[in-house]
Short mmCIF file of C-alpha atoms in Angstrom, two decimals:
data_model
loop_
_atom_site.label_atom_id
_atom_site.label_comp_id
_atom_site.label_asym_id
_atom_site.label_seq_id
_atom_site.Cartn_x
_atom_site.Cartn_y
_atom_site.Cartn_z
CA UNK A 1384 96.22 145.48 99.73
CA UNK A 1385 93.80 143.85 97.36
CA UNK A 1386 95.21 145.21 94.19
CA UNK A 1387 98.49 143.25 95.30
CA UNK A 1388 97.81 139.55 94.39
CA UNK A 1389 100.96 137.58 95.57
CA UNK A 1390 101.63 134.62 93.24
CA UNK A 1391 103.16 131.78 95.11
CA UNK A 1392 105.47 129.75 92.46
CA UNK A 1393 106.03 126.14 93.53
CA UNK A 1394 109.77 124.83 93.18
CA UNK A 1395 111.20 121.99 92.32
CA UNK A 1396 112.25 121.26 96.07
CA UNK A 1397 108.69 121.52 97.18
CA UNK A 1398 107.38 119.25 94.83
CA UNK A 1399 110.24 116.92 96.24
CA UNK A 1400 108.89 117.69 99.99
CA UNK A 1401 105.91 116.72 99.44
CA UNK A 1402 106.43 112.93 97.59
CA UNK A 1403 108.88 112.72 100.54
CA UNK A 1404 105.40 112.99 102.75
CA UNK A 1405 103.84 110.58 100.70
CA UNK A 1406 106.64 108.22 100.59
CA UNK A 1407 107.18 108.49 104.15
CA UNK A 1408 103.02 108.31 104.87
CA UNK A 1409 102.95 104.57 102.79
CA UNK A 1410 106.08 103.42 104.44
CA UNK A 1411 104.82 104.66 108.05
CA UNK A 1412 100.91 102.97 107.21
CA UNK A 1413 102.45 99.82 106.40
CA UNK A 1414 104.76 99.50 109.50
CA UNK A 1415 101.72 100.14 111.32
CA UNK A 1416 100.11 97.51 109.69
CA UNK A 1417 102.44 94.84 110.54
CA UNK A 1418 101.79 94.11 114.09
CA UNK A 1419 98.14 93.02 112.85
CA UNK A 1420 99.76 90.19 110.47
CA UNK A 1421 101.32 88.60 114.10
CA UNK A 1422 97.76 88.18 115.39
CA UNK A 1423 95.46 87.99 112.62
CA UNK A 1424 94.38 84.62 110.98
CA UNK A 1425 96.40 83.78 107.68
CA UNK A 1426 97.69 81.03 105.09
CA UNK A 1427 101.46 80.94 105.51
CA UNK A 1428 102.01 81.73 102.43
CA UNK A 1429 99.69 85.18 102.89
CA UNK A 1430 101.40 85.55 105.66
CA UNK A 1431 104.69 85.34 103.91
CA UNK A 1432 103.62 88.26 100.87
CA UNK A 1433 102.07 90.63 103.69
CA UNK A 1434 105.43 90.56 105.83
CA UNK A 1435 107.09 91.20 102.40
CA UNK A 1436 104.97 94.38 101.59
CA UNK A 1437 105.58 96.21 104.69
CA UNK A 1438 109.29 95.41 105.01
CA UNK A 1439 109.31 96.54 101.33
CA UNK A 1440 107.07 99.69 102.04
CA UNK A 1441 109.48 100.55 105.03
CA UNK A 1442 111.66 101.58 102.28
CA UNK A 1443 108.89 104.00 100.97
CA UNK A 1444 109.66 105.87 104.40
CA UNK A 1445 113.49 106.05 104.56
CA UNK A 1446 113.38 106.96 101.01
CA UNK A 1447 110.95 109.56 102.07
CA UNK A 1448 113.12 110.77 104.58
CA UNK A 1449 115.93 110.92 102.37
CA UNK A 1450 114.17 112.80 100.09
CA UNK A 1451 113.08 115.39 103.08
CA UNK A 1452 116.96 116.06 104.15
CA UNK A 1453 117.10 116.86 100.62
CA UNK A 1454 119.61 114.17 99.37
CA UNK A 1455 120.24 113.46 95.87
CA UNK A 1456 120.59 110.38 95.50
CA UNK A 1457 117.19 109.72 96.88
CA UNK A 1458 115.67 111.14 94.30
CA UNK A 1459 117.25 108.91 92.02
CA UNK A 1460 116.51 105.64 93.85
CA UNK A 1461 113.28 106.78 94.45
CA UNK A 1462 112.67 106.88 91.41
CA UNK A 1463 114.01 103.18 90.76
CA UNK A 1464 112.11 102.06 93.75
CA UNK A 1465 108.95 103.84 91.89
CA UNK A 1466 109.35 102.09 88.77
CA UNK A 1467 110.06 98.64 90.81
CA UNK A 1468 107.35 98.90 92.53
CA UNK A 1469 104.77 99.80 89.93
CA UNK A 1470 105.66 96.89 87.44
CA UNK A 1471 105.37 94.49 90.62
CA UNK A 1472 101.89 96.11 91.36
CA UNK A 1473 100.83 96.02 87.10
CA UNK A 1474 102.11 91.74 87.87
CA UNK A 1475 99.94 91.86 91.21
CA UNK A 1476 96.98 93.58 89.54
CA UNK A 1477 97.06 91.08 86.20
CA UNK A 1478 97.50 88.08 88.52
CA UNK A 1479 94.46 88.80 90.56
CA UNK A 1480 92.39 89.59 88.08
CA UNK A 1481 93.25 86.49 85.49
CA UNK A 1482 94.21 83.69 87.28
CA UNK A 1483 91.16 82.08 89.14
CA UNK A 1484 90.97 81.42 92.33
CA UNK A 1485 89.19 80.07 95.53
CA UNK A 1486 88.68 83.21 97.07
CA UNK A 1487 87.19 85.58 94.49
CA UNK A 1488 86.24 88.25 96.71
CA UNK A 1489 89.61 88.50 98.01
CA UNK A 1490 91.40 89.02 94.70
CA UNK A 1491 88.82 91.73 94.01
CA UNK A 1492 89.78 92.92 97.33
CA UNK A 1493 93.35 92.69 96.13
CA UNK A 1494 92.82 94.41 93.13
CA UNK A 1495 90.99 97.14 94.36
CA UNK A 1496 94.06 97.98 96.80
CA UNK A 1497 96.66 97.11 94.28
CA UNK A 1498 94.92 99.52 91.54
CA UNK A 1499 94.58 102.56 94.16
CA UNK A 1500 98.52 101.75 94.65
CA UNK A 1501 98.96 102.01 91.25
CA UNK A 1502 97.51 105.28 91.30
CA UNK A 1503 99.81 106.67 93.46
CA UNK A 1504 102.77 105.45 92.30
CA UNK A 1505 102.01 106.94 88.69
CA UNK A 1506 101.21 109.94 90.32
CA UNK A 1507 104.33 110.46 92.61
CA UNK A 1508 106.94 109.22 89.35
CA UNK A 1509 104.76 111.97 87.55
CA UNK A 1510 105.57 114.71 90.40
CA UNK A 1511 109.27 113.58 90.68
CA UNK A 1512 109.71 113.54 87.10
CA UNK A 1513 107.72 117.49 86.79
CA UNK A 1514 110.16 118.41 89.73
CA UNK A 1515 113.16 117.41 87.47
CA UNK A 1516 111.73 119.40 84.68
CA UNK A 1517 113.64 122.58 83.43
CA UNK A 1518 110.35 124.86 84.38
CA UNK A 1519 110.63 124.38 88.40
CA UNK A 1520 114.45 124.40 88.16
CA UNK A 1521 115.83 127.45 90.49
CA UNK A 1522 117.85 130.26 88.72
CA UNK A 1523 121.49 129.27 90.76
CA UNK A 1524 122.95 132.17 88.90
CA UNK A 1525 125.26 134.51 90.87
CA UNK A 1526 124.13 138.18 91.13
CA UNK A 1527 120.48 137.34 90.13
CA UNK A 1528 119.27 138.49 93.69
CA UNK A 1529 117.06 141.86 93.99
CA UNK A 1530 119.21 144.73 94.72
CA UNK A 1531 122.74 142.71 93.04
CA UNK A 1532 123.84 144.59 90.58
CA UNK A 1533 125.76 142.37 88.04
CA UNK A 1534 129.64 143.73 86.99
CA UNK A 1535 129.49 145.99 83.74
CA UNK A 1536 131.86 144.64 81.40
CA UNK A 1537 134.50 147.07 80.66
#
């Protein structure tokens, strides 16, 4: 039993699986997040952008449901969405951190957030992109199973 060692190979699929969890963990934290915008105190026009961002994240969790049920186009428009998301979050991160403001602690604040985001979304085009790579591609060929013998040719 311990001269065995099983090696577990990761496919392309479960790479897939799990952005779909991480997709569908932002999109499911910011819908939680938007019944505190209702009662919370706020500019208007905060109020405005932090509506935006969760409607907008709700997409992260249909896409990462779409993803789970293993359809392909998801994995295209996630992708999209990915690279959408991250140039908006490079804009955020240069706005808050160059153009002054009345609040500095809260653009820190903002930064802070939007450069974790940034993070992640680097990291899940990363995993989507490795997933799409030839090395965790599945061998679809027929007769390729253990025990199939292929035809002799004759």
């Amino acid at each position: 039993m311990l001269g065995r060692l099983r090696v577990m190979k990761i496919s392309a699929r479960d790479i897939q699986v799990f952005v779909a969890g991480a997709l569908a963990l932002l999109g499911t934290q910011a819908l939680l997040q938007l019944p505190s915008y209702f009662f919370g105190p706020a500019p208007a026009s905060a109020w405005y952008d932090l509506l935006f961002y969760s409607l907008s994240a709700a997409l992260d969790l249909l896409l990462g449901l779409a993803v789970f049920f293993g359809r392909r186009w998801a994995i295209l428009l996630t992708q999209i969405w990915l690279w959408l998301t991250l140039a908006l979050s490079i804009v955020t991160a240069v706005h808050a951190a160059v153009v002054p403001g009345t609040n500095k602690a809260l653009s820190y604040i903002l930064l802070w957030t939007v450069s974790s985001d940034l993070v992640i979304f680097i990291a899940l085009l990363l995993l989507i992109h490795l997933s799409r790579s030839q090395r965790f591609q599945v061998n679809r060929t027929p007769n390729t199973e253990i025990g199939c013998k292929s035809p002799s040719p004759k």
